[in-house]
Short mmCIF file of C-alpha atoms in Angstrom, two decimals:
data_model
loop_
_atom_site.label_atom_id
_atom_site.label_comp_id
_atom_site.label_asym_id
_atom_site.label_seq_id
_atom_site.Cartn_x
_atom_site.Cartn_y
_atom_site.Cartn_z
CA ALA J 1370 91.82 141.37 76.97
CA ILE J 1371 92.86 141.61 73.28
CA GLN J 1372 96.82 141.43 72.50
CA LEU J 1373 98.42 143.50 70.08
CA THR J 1374 101.68 141.77 67.57
CA GLN J 1375 103.95 144.09 66.13
CA SER J 1376 106.33 143.29 64.11
CA PRO J 1377 108.84 143.74 63.91
CA SER J 1378 109.93 144.93 67.03
CA SER J 1379 112.51 147.26 65.22
CA LEU J 1380 113.91 147.84 61.54
CA SER J 1381 117.12 149.16 60.21
CA ALA J 1382 116.15 151.31 57.04
CA SER J 1383 117.92 154.39 54.82
CA VAL J 1384 116.75 157.32 54.75
CA GLY J 1385 114.47 157.71 51.25
CA ASP J 1386 113.31 153.73 52.07
CA ARG J 1387 109.43 152.57 52.22
CA VAL J 1388 108.70 150.99 55.63
CA SER J 1389 106.12 148.68 56.62
CA ILE J 1390 105.02 147.90 60.03
CA THR J 1391 102.00 144.72 60.81
CA CYS J 1392 100.08 145.14 63.81
CA ARG J 1393 98.17 142.18 64.17
CA ALA J 1394 94.69 142.13 66.70
CA SER J 1395 94.17 138.69 68.84
CA GLN J 1396 90.51 139.35 67.89
CA GLY J 1397 88.38 141.55 65.22
CA ILE J 1398 88.63 144.98 67.13
CA SER J 1399 87.44 146.65 63.28
CA SER J 1400 88.61 149.80 62.40
CA ALA J 1401 89.39 150.67 66.05
CA LEU J 1402 93.45 151.47 66.42
CA ALA J 1403 95.68 153.97 65.98
CA TRP J 1404 99.07 154.72 65.61
CA TYR J 1405 101.67 156.44 67.13
CA GLN J 1406 105.18 158.08 67.08
CA GLN J 1407 107.38 158.53 69.99
CA LYS J 1408 110.29 160.02 70.55
CA PRO J 1409 113.22 159.60 73.59
CA GLY J 1410 112.13 161.52 76.67
CA LYS J 1411 108.56 162.93 74.80
CA PRO J 1412 105.32 161.84 74.58
CA PRO J 1413 103.34 159.88 71.79
CA LYS J 1414 102.37 161.84 68.81
CA LEU J 1415 99.12 160.19 67.46
CA LEU J 1416 99.64 159.85 63.56
CA ILE J 1417 97.00 158.15 62.79
CA TYR J 1418 93.32 157.27 63.88
CA ASP J 1419 90.21 155.07 63.21
CA ALA J 1420 92.85 153.06 61.23
CA SER J 1421 93.64 154.71 58.55
CA SER J 1422 92.80 158.84 59.32
CA LEU J 1423 95.56 160.77 59.00
CA GLU J 1424 95.76 163.46 62.17
CA SER J 1425 96.11 166.69 60.84
CA GLY J 1426 99.56 168.03 60.51
CA VAL J 1427 101.21 164.48 60.11
CA PRO J 1428 102.76 164.72 56.84
CA SER J 1429 101.04 162.27 53.77
CA ARG J 1430 103.55 160.16 53.68
CA PHE J 1431 102.53 158.51 56.70
CA SER J 1432 99.13 156.01 55.92
CA GLY J 1433 97.31 153.28 57.52
CA SER J 1434 95.47 150.60 56.41
CA GLY J 1435 93.40 147.14 57.44
CA SER J 1436 90.79 146.30 59.52
CA GLY J 1437 89.57 143.30 61.35
CA THR J 1438 92.80 142.03 62.90
CA ASP J 1439 95.28 143.38 60.45
CA PHE J 1440 96.98 146.14 60.06
CA THR J 1441 99.37 148.32 58.66
CA LEU J 1442 101.73 151.85 58.74
CA THR J 1443 103.82 152.79 56.19
CA ILE J 1444 106.42 155.72 55.71
CA SER J 1445 106.46 156.39 51.78
CA SER J 1446 109.49 157.73 52.39
CA LEU J 1447 111.40 157.82 55.48
CA GLN J 1448 113.04 161.27 56.68
CA PRO J 1449 115.66 162.29 59.36
CA GLU J 1450 112.85 163.50 61.67
CA ASP J 1451 111.24 159.73 61.74
CA PHE J 1452 113.65 157.73 63.42
CA ALA J 1453 111.81 157.00 66.27
CA THR J 1454 109.86 154.38 68.33
CA TYR J 1455 106.30 153.41 66.83
CA TYR J 1456 102.70 152.13 68.59
CA CYS J 1457 99.91 150.75 67.81
CA GLN J 1458 96.59 150.86 69.86
CA GLN J 1459 93.34 148.99 70.44
CA PHE J 1460 90.49 151.02 70.88
CA ASN J 1461 87.54 148.76 70.76
CA SER J 1462 87.41 147.59 73.96
CA PHE J 1463 88.81 147.86 77.62
CA PRO J 1464 90.85 147.41 78.55
CA LEU J 1465 93.11 149.11 75.77
CA THR J 1466 96.09 148.33 74.86
CA PHE J 1467 99.08 148.83 72.78
CA GLY J 1468 101.71 147.30 70.47
CA GLY J 1469 104.72 146.33 72.28
CA GLY J 1470 106.11 149.11 69.62
CA THR J 1471 108.67 149.52 66.80
CA LYS J 1472 111.74 151.21 66.80
CA VAL J 1473 112.86 152.73 63.43
CA GLU J 1474 116.41 153.02 63.25
CA ILE J 1475 118.84 154.59 61.01
CA LYS J 1476 121.16 152.06 58.35
CA GLU W 644 96.03 175.84 73.01
CA VAL W 645 94.93 172.27 74.83
CA GLN W 646 97.39 171.22 77.47
CA VAL W 647 97.97 168.44 80.39
CA VAL W 648 100.71 168.76 82.87
CA GLU W 649 100.98 165.92 85.81
CA SER W 650 102.38 166.31 88.40
CA GLY W 651 102.87 164.22 92.35
CA GLY W 652 105.58 162.19 90.90
CA GLY W 653 108.31 160.98 93.00
CA LEU W 654 109.79 158.09 94.70
CA VAL W 655 107.50 156.26 97.26
CA GLN W 656 108.46 152.71 99.72
CA PRO W 657 106.86 149.66 98.46
CA GLY W 658 103.28 149.05 99.64
CA GLY W 659 103.19 153.72 99.98
CA SER W 660 101.04 155.79 97.94
CA LEU W 661 100.54 158.97 96.04
CA ARG W 662 98.54 160.70 93.83
CA LEU W 663 98.88 161.99 90.90
CA SER W 664 97.19 165.48 89.68
CA CYS W 665 96.95 166.13 85.68
CA ALA W 666 95.64 170.27 85.31
CA ALA W 667 94.05 170.88 82.25
CA SER W 668 93.68 174.08 80.11
CA GLY W 669 93.20 174.81 76.69
CA PHE W 670 89.65 172.87 76.25
CA THR W 671 86.51 173.19 78.30
CA PHE W 672 87.65 169.67 80.37
CA SER W 673 84.35 168.32 81.60
CA ASN W 674 83.50 167.41 78.18
CA TYR W 675 86.21 164.92 77.48
CA CYS W 676 87.05 161.77 78.80
CA MET W 677 90.22 161.56 80.04
CA SER W 678 92.95 158.79 80.09
CA TRP W 679 95.84 157.90 82.74
CA VAL W 680 99.20 155.58 80.45
CA ARG W 681 101.85 154.53 82.11
CA GLN W 682 105.71 153.60 80.20
CA ALA W 683 107.99 152.12 82.31
CA PRO W 684 111.68 152.36 81.95
CA GLY W 685 112.93 151.34 78.32
CA LYS W 686 109.58 149.42 77.97
CA GLY W 687 106.11 150.21 75.98
CA LEU W 688 103.37 152.15 76.43
CA GLU W 689 99.88 150.99 78.71
CA TRP W 690 97.41 152.53 79.24
CA VAL W 691 96.17 152.27 83.49
CA ALA W 692 92.85 153.91 83.55
CA ASP W 693 89.93 156.21 82.01
CA ILE W 694 87.29 158.03 83.19
CA LYS W 695 84.51 159.54 81.48
CA GLN W 696 83.16 163.58 81.73
CA ASP W 697 80.60 163.08 84.33
CA GLY W 698 82.62 160.24 86.39
CA SER W 699 79.83 158.09 85.90
CA GLU W 700 82.37 155.52 84.07
CA ARG W 701 85.31 154.49 85.25
CA TYR W 702 87.76 151.50 83.70
CA PHE W 703 90.87 149.72 84.43
CA VAL W 704 93.66 147.71 82.94
CA ASP W 705 93.40 144.41 85.31
CA SER W 706 96.70 144.79 87.25
CA VAL W 707 95.65 147.80 88.87
CA LYS W 708 92.19 147.03 89.93
CA GLY W 709 91.65 147.52 93.19
CA ARG W 710 94.73 149.53 94.37
CA PHE W 711 94.61 152.09 91.93
CA THR W 712 91.89 155.32 92.02
CA ILE W 713 90.64 157.95 88.94
CA SER W 714 88.46 160.63 90.18
CA ARG W 715 87.81 164.29 88.16
CA ASP W 716 87.12 167.51 89.33
CA ASN W 717 85.70 169.53 86.67
CA ALA W 718 84.73 172.44 88.89
CA LYS W 719 88.82 172.92 88.70
CA ASN W 720 89.71 171.26 85.35
CA SER W 721 91.98 168.32 86.89
CA LEU W 722 92.11 164.56 87.04
CA PHE W 723 92.95 162.63 89.61
CA LEU W 724 94.97 158.84 89.59
CA GLN W 725 95.15 158.06 93.70
CA MET W 726 97.66 155.14 93.83
CA ASN W 727 97.58 152.54 96.77
CA SER W 728 99.40 149.65 97.89
CA LEU W 729 102.61 150.52 95.02
CA ARG W 730 104.69 147.19 93.84
CA ALA W 731 108.00 147.82 91.58
CA GLU W 732 106.86 146.98 88.55
CA ASP W 733 104.10 150.26 89.69
CA THR W 734 107.61 152.72 88.47
CA ALA W 735 106.90 154.59 85.47
CA VAL W 736 106.52 158.09 83.85
CA TYR W 737 102.58 157.90 83.88
CA TYR W 738 100.95 160.73 81.60
CA CYS W 739 97.55 162.13 81.26
CA ALA W 740 95.36 162.19 77.75
CA ARG W 741 92.79 163.46 76.63
CA GLY W 742 89.83 161.63 74.88
CA ARG W 743 88.74 158.22 75.18
CA GLY W 744 90.56 155.37 72.73
CA TYR W 745 93.21 157.25 71.36
CA SER W 746 94.32 160.70 72.27
CA ARG W 747 95.58 163.66 70.27
CA HIS W 748 96.73 165.96 73.60
CA TRP W 749 99.33 163.95 76.56
CA GLY W 750 100.63 165.74 78.98
CA GLN W 751 105.02 165.24 79.34
CA GLY W 752 104.39 162.87 81.92
CA THR W 753 105.77 162.45 85.61
CA LEU W 754 107.75 159.69 87.11
CA VAL W 755 106.59 157.64 89.66
CA THR W 756 109.50 155.44 91.78
CA VAL W 757 108.48 152.50 93.87
CA SER W 758 111.81 151.42 95.15
CA SER W 759 113.00 150.84 99.20
#
């Protein structure tokens, strides 16, 4: 199974900060990567698919980049509603796998 | 509006069985692969199983192979997860999600607790 390693596992940031989360795959997955945001008690919300395509309705401050084994989710200016946990997911091959998550907290 | 609603969760003893259901509406169910994803309390997301539109292909995470079965009834717009030989480590919220790979549409989840 392809392993996804997210870093950091948690971070503290202030409103307005630029935040980057990385996801490294144990083998190449082309651009078959998605990013999700999850808030407590809620299902995940799709933010980015195909590594860099912004899901409809998601604010443009979210962006994704990378291909192969190294990927990044960037929030250009953190907003109060962005404090949540973020997950990457690969869909290059079964079993599909998720990263361990990055919790973004208020500084 | 696309909706998927899970049901069937509850408390079950180790070694027991449970059948989860997912009712879909707002889209042509038979056109989409469907998936189950779970999340143990306080933990991350884990993909569990996937089924093709006509049920001809099914995939599972290794930890549930031989114990869980995924099926669907396209006439009733429903997805199922039959869980047998349940273990404590199967305790989780189980989400139904539309699509193969990434998913735009998720249900609110149903909690399965395996405990004596």
